[in-house]
Amino acid sequence: MKLVDRTKITAAVVALASLSALSASFLEISPAFAKEPPPQPVVLNASAVAVADKYAADAAEHIFREGGNAVDAAVAIAFALAVTYPEAGNIGGGGFMTLYVHGKPYFLDYRERAPLAATRTMYLDDKGNVIAGKSLYGLDAVGVPGTVEGMWEAQHRFGKLKWKQVLAPAIAYARDGFVVDEQLARRREDASKEFGGRTNFDNYFSSMKDGVTFKQPALAAVLTRISVDGAKDFYQGKTADLIVAAMQAGHGPITKRDLLEYKAVWRQPIEAKWNGYQVITAPPPSSGGIGLVQLLKMKAILAPQFKDVPHNSAQYVHLIAEISKRVFADRAQYLGDPDFYKVPVAQLIDDAYLAKRAAEVDPEKPSDTKSVQPGLGTSLPEKAETTHFSVVDKWGNAVSNTYTINGYFGSGVVVPDAGIVLNDEMDDFAAKPGVPNMFGVVGSDANAIAPRKRPLSSMTPTILTRDGKVALVIGTPGGSRIFTSIFQVITNIYDFKMPLKEAVAAMRFHHQLLPPNTIFWEPYKPIEGDLAKQIEAKGYVLKGQDFSGDIQAIRIDGDTPEAVADPRGRGVTRVVQ
Ligand code: GLY
């Protein structure tokens, strides 16, 4: 059985532990039976959050004032965003949480899984061609959601407050309503056009207009049940029944058994030494942590080539694109769910390997795309929407959390009588290995569809520590742009010594091997004028994308946290004394 009464089992295991050394090692590794940690001294003069929406920030502030720690605040934020940031906040999706608690790094994978009925060819027609939209819209696009199980697991392992307390702000927002922001209203209109009546999206969301108070009583009832019965309600209880009823009514693939068997997984985070910092970031099934470490290390190896190259100049863009080319070649070939495919993580971030890859960089002109093969021996498109929040508490703990329903408003399906927006995460699998996905990235067999498998992600919730203390907590939405964005902000802070606000606001760009020699620019700070001409003169094609990213970052200087929400989004920060 998946969800258990942990009080009873903890007592039983503690009794066993005194009898046997074997039990003691079991206690050590099993999060469900973690011992009560010793109290922590206060080490910072404030707690802080950077989050995509003001209501969630208020929720976090409330939790801190009640004595909660970073994990309590993170869980409260995740549930609040499911109500007030419904385009990406969710309980119908999944994500990744990187934590630094009591001086130790942890990583929680609560990514969606393919349902048991999933097959390798489920999105292909009789001729073997990808059926347009099938992995993006409607019930067939939905992976088994992990968010509720993830939040339950994190809060029960590390939270200080009662589970009910962290659900309370979200319940109030759903029951009493929140005032709809102009950006949210616009995103709802765009999504409505995209779904084009293929799903029940408009039935639920058509009244969510700029300035109105939007109430969600059905979602309030779901959240209230979860606050009383825990994650069990979502995976085995009345909410599970509502999800399965929606699936049955629309011939969708997710069954009771899919929900019952869902599990979040504690994994070893990726850790790497860089520039005097310990980088703690997302392992597979994210490609992002490996990609981030590869980018950081290759840039450091190529320091002589970067010497005196001005920030965001044409030569800078070229050198970063050359490095990115190699990172995306590896991403396409080697990365997938580690429970199904042996990902060569250590080799991919090995210094000698990266030195060899960096030596292939052409300092003058773009390397021929076809010549850039996976380095140990091909790339997929993906949706950019998703959301991230960063949290630190005054005890020095940190949470970096990125979670998603993939595109804004996911699959466009809202579970009737529950108000749960279901994800379209199945699009992050390689529907046909070798064919690009929505973000233009190509996938290999490592990311082919299989029952229970998690699709490859780019989400990269990251924490940097120095001398055992948290120095930076950072993440962003952006699909395959996630780790190239985080890389650029980290580089801005530590290589270019920019203040955090400037580092986050600076222009960002993106290259990902395919399409060949293409540099994507963002609407927030377009590449234009002389810079555009100089980059084109180097042999690149410039292409605008419609997404700018939404970095949420906290930097700690001494004992003072500074939080910055990306000016590209509607995010806010709070520093709570
Ligand atoms: N669906 C976006 C990601 O997982 O990276």
mmCIF file of N, CA, C and O in Angstrom, residues 101-158:
data_model
loop_
_atom_site.group_PDB
_atom_site.id
_atom_site.type_symbol
_atom_site.label_atom_id
_atom_site.label_comp_id
_atom_site.label_asym_id
_atom_site.label_seq_id
_atom_site.Cartn_x
_atom_site.Cartn_y
_atom_site.Cartn_z
ATOM 1 N N VAL A 101 18.465 21.088 3.581
ATOM 2 C CA VAL A 101 17.819 21.107 4.901
ATOM 3 C C VAL A 101 18.797 20.539 5.928
ATOM 4 O O VAL A 101 19.406 19.483 5.690
ATOM 5 N N HIS A 102 18.935 21.226 7.035
ATOM 6 C CA HIS A 102 19.875 20.788 8.073
ATOM 7 C C HIS A 102 21.254 20.552 7.478
ATOM 8 O O HIS A 102 21.930 19.575 7.798
ATOM 9 N N GLY A 103 21.636 21.394 6.536
ATOM 10 C CA GLY A 103 22.980 21.319 5.954
ATOM 11 C C GLY A 103 23.194 20.180 4.983
ATOM 12 O O GLY A 103 24.336 19.856 4.644
ATOM 13 N N LYS A 104 22.112 19.541 4.517
ATOM 14 C CA LYS A 104 22.273 18.430 3.565
ATOM 15 C C LYS A 104 21.399 18.630 2.330
ATOM 16 O O LYS A 104 20.272 19.133 2.440
ATOM 17 N N PRO A 105 21.904 18.180 1.164
ATOM 18 C CA PRO A 105 21.117 18.325 -0.061
ATOM 19 C C PRO A 105 20.174 17.149 -0.286
ATOM 20 O O PRO A 105 20.512 16.000 0.036
ATOM 21 N N TYR A 106 19.003 17.425 -0.829
ATOM 22 C CA TYR A 106 18.003 16.397 -1.157
ATOM 23 C C TYR A 106 17.351 16.768 -2.478
ATOM 24 O O TYR A 106 17.341 17.949 -2.859
ATOM 25 N N PHE A 107 16.768 15.771 -3.116
ATOM 26 C CA PHE A 107 16.023 16.037 -4.356
ATOM 27 C C PHE A 107 14.803 15.133 -4.400
ATOM 28 O O PHE A 107 14.922 13.914 -4.225
ATOM 29 N N LEU A 108 13.649 15.745 -4.614
ATOM 30 C CA LEU A 108 12.393 14.997 -4.672
ATOM 31 C C LEU A 108 11.828 15.069 -6.086
ATOM 32 O O LEU A 108 11.571 16.162 -6.612
ATOM 33 N N ASP A 109 11.646 13.896 -6.697
ATOM 34 C CA ASP A 109 11.088 13.782 -8.049
ATOM 35 C C ASP A 109 9.620 13.410 -7.919
ATOM 36 O O ASP A 109 9.304 12.287 -7.538
ATOM 37 N N TYR A 110 8.742 14.387 -8.212
ATOM 38 C CA TYR A 110 7.309 14.071 -8.227
ATOM 39 C C TYR A 110 6.746 14.350 -9.619
ATOM 40 O O TYR A 110 5.640 14.823 -9.805
ATOM 41 N N ARG A 111 7.590 14.022 -10.612
ATOM 42 C CA ARG A 111 7.219 14.148 -12.026
ATOM 43 C C ARG A 111 6.080 13.186 -12.345
ATOM 44 O O ARG A 111 6.010 12.077 -11.775
ATOM 45 N N GLU A 112 5.207 13.562 -13.293
ATOM 46 C CA GLU A 112 4.137 12.667 -13.736
ATOM 47 C C GLU A 112 4.725 11.395 -14.349
ATOM 48 O O GLU A 112 5.845 11.408 -14.862
ATOM 49 N N ARG A 113 3.920 10.314 -14.313
ATOM 50 C CA ARG A 113 4.331 9.063 -14.960
ATOM 51 C C ARG A 113 3.342 8.725 -16.072
ATOM 52 O O ARG A 113 2.156 9.055 -15.990
ATOM 53 N N ALA A 114 3.840 8.005 -17.089
ATOM 54 C CA ALA A 114 2.948 7.523 -18.150
ATOM 55 C C ALA A 114 1.988 6.508 -17.550
ATOM 56 O O ALA A 114 2.387 5.695 -16.713
ATOM 57 N N PRO A 115 0.698 6.549 -17.954
ATOM 58 C CA PRO A 115 -0.241 5.556 -17.419
ATOM 59 C C PRO A 115 0.111 4.138 -17.875
ATOM 60 O O PRO A 115 0.874 3.949 -18.834
ATOM 61 N N LEU A 116 -0.444 3.164 -17.171
ATOM 62 C CA LEU A 116 -0.159 1.755 -17.496
ATOM 63 C C LEU A 116 -0.569 1.413 -18.919
ATOM 64 O O LEU A 116 0.042 0.533 -19.548
ATOM 65 N N ALA A 117 -1.585 2.112 -19.446
ATOM 66 C CA ALA A 117 -2.057 1.815 -20.808
ATOM 67 C C ALA A 117 -1.193 2.459 -21.886
ATOM 68 O O ALA A 117 -1.427 2.243 -23.082
ATOM 69 N N ALA A 118 -0.176 3.221 -21.477
ATOM 70 C CA ALA A 118 0.634 3.934 -22.482
ATOM 71 C C ALA A 118 1.453 2.964 -23.322
ATOM 72 O O ALA A 118 1.907 1.925 -22.816
ATOM 73 N N THR A 119 1.650 3.302 -24.584
ATOM 74 C CA THR A 119 2.508 2.494 -25.460
ATOM 75 C C THR A 119 3.457 3.418 -26.216
ATOM 76 O O THR A 119 3.193 4.616 -26.361
ATOM 77 N N ARG A 120 4.531 2.816 -26.700
ATOM 78 C CA ARG A 120 5.572 3.557 -27.417
ATOM 79 C C ARG A 120 5.005 4.300 -28.623
ATOM 80 O O ARG A 120 5.500 5.360 -29.002
ATOM 81 N N THR A 121 3.951 3.742 -29.223
ATOM 82 C CA THR A 121 3.435 4.307 -30.486
ATOM 83 C C THR A 121 2.070 4.976 -30.306
ATOM 84 O O THR A 121 1.342 5.183 -31.271
ATOM 85 N N MET A 122 1.697 5.322 -29.085
ATOM 86 C CA MET A 122 0.333 5.789 -28.830
ATOM 87 C C MET A 122 -0.015 7.100 -29.527
ATOM 88 O O MET A 122 -1.194 7.419 -29.673
ATOM 89 N N TYR A 123 1.002 7.870 -29.944
ATOM 90 C CA TYR A 123 0.713 9.138 -30.622
ATOM 91 C C TYR A 123 0.983 9.066 -32.124
ATOM 92 O O TYR A 123 1.096 10.092 -32.788
ATOM 93 N N LEU A 124 1.119 7.831 -32.653
ATOM 94 C CA LEU A 124 1.406 7.661 -34.087
ATOM 95 C C LEU A 124 0.181 7.115 -34.813
ATOM 96 O O LEU A 124 -0.598 6.334 -34.240
ATOM 97 N N ASP A 125 0.017 7.499 -36.096
ATOM 98 C CA ASP A 125 -1.075 6.932 -36.896
ATOM 99 C C ASP A 125 -0.615 5.632 -37.547
ATOM 100 O O ASP A 125 0.523 5.171 -37.321
ATOM 101 N N ASP A 126 -1.493 5.040 -38.388
ATOM 102 C CA ASP A 126 -1.184 3.739 -39.007
ATOM 103 C C ASP A 126 0.086 3.769 -39.836
ATOM 104 O O ASP A 126 0.767 2.761 -40.004
ATOM 105 N N LYS A 127 0.393 4.960 -40.349
ATOM 106 C CA LYS A 127 1.599 5.071 -41.195
ATOM 107 C C LYS A 127 2.845 5.402 -40.368
ATOM 108 O O LYS A 127 3.924 5.607 -40.911
ATOM 109 N N GLY A 128 2.671 5.480 -39.060
ATOM 110 C CA GLY A 128 3.829 5.773 -38.198
ATOM 111 C C GLY A 128 4.120 7.257 -38.079
ATOM 112 O O GLY A 128 5.198 7.640 -37.615
ATOM 113 N N ASN A 129 3.168 8.106 -38.496
ATOM 114 C CA ASN A 129 3.385 9.548 -38.347
ATOM 115 C C ASN A 129 2.750 10.041 -37.045
ATOM 116 O O ASN A 129 1.722 9.528 -36.606
ATOM 117 N N VAL A 130 3.382 11.088 -36.464
ATOM 118 C CA VAL A 130 2.850 11.658 -35.222
ATOM 119 C C VAL A 130 1.497 12.325 -35.503
ATOM 120 O O VAL A 130 1.357 13.096 -36.449
ATOM 121 N N ILE A 131 0.480 11.993 -34.686
ATOM 122 C CA ILE A 131 -0.845 12.611 -34.841
ATOM 123 C C ILE A 131 -0.802 13.970 -34.146
ATOM 124 O O ILE A 131 -0.638 14.043 -32.919
ATOM 125 N N ALA A 132 -0.930 15.040 -34.947
ATOM 126 C CA ALA A 132 -0.763 16.397 -34.405
ATOM 127 C C ALA A 132 -1.728 16.642 -33.241
ATOM 128 O O ALA A 132 -2.922 16.357 -33.343
ATOM 129 N N GLY A 133 -1.205 17.138 -32.126
ATOM 130 C CA GLY A 133 -2.040 17.566 -30.992
ATOM 131 C C GLY A 133 -2.421 16.475 -30.017
ATOM 132 O O GLY A 133 -2.857 16.772 -28.908
ATOM 133 N N LYS A 134 -2.227 15.188 -30.395
ATOM 134 C CA LYS A 134 -2.722 14.119 -29.507
ATOM 135 C C LYS A 134 -1.976 14.075 -28.161
ATOM 136 O O LYS A 134 -2.559 13.721 -27.136
ATOM 137 N N SER A 135 -0.707 14.452 -28.164
ATOM 138 C CA SER A 135 0.037 14.455 -26.908
ATOM 139 C C SER A 135 -0.055 15.809 -26.206
ATOM 140 O O SER A 135 0.587 16.016 -25.170
ATOM 141 N N LEU A 136 -0.838 16.731 -26.764
ATOM 142 C CA LEU A 136 -0.910 18.091 -26.206
ATOM 143 C C LEU A 136 -2.267 18.460 -25.624
ATOM 144 O O LEU A 136 -2.347 19.258 -24.688
ATOM 145 N N TYR A 137 -3.348 17.936 -26.227
ATOM 146 C CA TYR A 137 -4.688 18.379 -25.827
ATOM 147 C C TYR A 137 -5.563 17.185 -25.458
ATOM 148 O O TYR A 137 -5.505 16.143 -26.110
ATOM 149 N N GLY A 138 -6.383 17.376 -24.444
ATOM 150 C CA GLY A 138 -7.355 16.336 -24.091
ATOM 151 C C GLY A 138 -6.759 15.243 -23.233
ATOM 152 O O GLY A 138 -5.576 15.247 -22.867
ATOM 153 N N LEU A 139 -7.593 14.258 -22.904
ATOM 154 C CA LEU A 139 -7.234 13.237 -21.909
ATOM 155 C C LEU A 139 -6.039 12.382 -22.305
ATOM 156 O O LEU A 139 -5.283 11.922 -21.439
ATOM 157 N N ASP A 140 -5.846 12.143 -23.605
ATOM 158 C CA ASP A 140 -4.721 11.297 -24.032
ATOM 159 C C ASP A 140 -3.362 11.915 -23.713
ATOM 160 O O ASP A 140 -2.341 11.229 -23.726
ATOM 161 N N ALA A 141 -3.350 13.226 -23.463
ATOM 162 C CA ALA A 141 -2.083 13.925 -23.229
ATOM 163 C C ALA A 141 -1.642 13.877 -21.769
ATOM 164 O O ALA A 141 -0.539 14.313 -21.430
ATOM 165 N N VAL A 142 -2.484 13.317 -20.897
ATOM 166 C CA VAL A 142 -2.287 13.487 -19.451
ATOM 167 C C VAL A 142 -1.396 12.391 -18.853
ATOM 168 O O VAL A 142 -1.646 11.198 -19.053
ATOM 169 N N GLY A 143 -0.381 12.809 -18.108
ATOM 170 C CA GLY A 143 0.415 11.875 -17.313
ATOM 171 C C GLY A 143 -0.176 11.791 -15.906
ATOM 172 O O GLY A 143 -0.852 12.720 -15.446
ATOM 173 N N VAL A 144 0.107 10.712 -15.205
ATOM 174 C CA VAL A 144 -0.431 10.527 -13.848
ATOM 175 C C VAL A 144 0.181 11.596 -12.931
ATOM 176 O O VAL A 144 1.412 11.659 -12.771
ATOM 177 N N PRO A 145 -0.640 12.480 -12.331
ATOM 178 C CA PRO A 145 -0.102 13.635 -11.593
ATOM 179 C C PRO A 145 0.674 13.246 -10.336
ATOM 180 O O PRO A 145 0.328 12.293 -9.634
ATOM 181 N N GLY A 146 1.706 14.041 -10.032
ATOM 182 C CA GLY A 146 2.551 13.742 -8.870
ATOM 183 C C GLY A 146 2.594 14.822 -7.810
ATOM 184 O O GLY A 146 3.153 14.608 -6.733
ATOM 185 N N THR A 147 2.015 15.999 -8.092
ATOM 186 C CA THR A 147 2.231 17.137 -7.189
ATOM 187 C C THR A 147 1.754 16.871 -5.760
ATOM 188 O O THR A 147 2.473 17.178 -4.793
ATOM 189 N N VAL A 148 0.559 16.311 -5.603
ATOM 190 C CA VAL A 148 0.016 16.149 -4.248
ATOM 191 C C VAL A 148 0.887 15.180 -3.444
ATOM 192 O O VAL A 148 1.246 15.441 -2.282
ATOM 193 N N GLU A 149 1.279 14.095 -4.072
ATOM 194 C CA GLU A 149 2.160 13.122 -3.403
ATOM 195 C C GLU A 149 3.513 13.763 -3.070
ATOM 196 O O GLU A 149 4.077 13.548 -1.991
ATOM 197 N N GLY A 150 4.020 14.574 -4.002
ATOM 198 C CA GLY A 150 5.308 15.245 -3.764
ATOM 199 C C GLY A 150 5.235 16.177 -2.567
ATOM 200 O O GLY A 150 6.109 16.171 -1.694
ATOM 201 N N MET A 151 4.168 16.991 -2.518
ATOM 202 C CA MET A 151 4.040 17.951 -1.406
ATOM 203 C C MET A 151 3.868 17.224 -0.070
ATOM 204 O O MET A 151 4.422 17.603 0.953
ATOM 205 N N TRP A 152 3.094 16.148 -0.122
ATOM 206 C CA TRP A 152 2.866 15.335 1.092
ATOM 207 C C TRP A 152 4.187 14.764 1.606
ATOM 208 O O TRP A 152 4.525 14.830 2.791
ATOM 209 N N GLU A 153 4.932 14.223 0.684
ATOM 210 C CA GLU A 153 6.208 13.578 1.017
ATOM 211 C C GLU A 153 7.190 14.609 1.611
ATOM 212 O O GLU A 153 7.805 14.373 2.645
ATOM 213 N N ALA A 154 7.313 15.772 0.959
ATOM 214 C CA ALA A 154 8.261 16.803 1.413
ATOM 215 C C ALA A 154 7.850 17.350 2.769
ATOM 216 O O ALA A 154 8.675 17.478 3.688
ATOM 217 N N GLN A 155 6.550 17.656 2.917
ATOM 218 C CA GLN A 155 6.092 18.295 4.159
ATOM 219 C C GLN A 155 6.192 17.333 5.341
ATOM 220 O O GLN A 155 6.567 17.728 6.440
ATOM 221 N N HIS A 156 5.881 16.042 5.067
ATOM 222 C CA HIS A 156 5.966 15.079 6.159
ATOM 223 C C HIS A 156 7.393 14.748 6.539
ATOM 224 O O HIS A 156 7.665 14.412 7.680
ATOM 225 N N ARG A 157 8.283 14.876 5.589
ATOM 226 C CA ARG A 157 9.671 14.596 5.947
ATOM 227 C C ARG A 157 10.331 15.770 6.664
ATOM 228 O O ARG A 157 11.081 15.575 7.612
ATOM 229 N N PHE A 158 10.060 16.985 6.196
ATOM 230 C CA PHE A 158 10.838 18.129 6.688
ATOM 231 C C PHE A 158 10.034 19.284 7.273
ATOM 232 O O PHE A 158 10.615 20.202 7.845
#
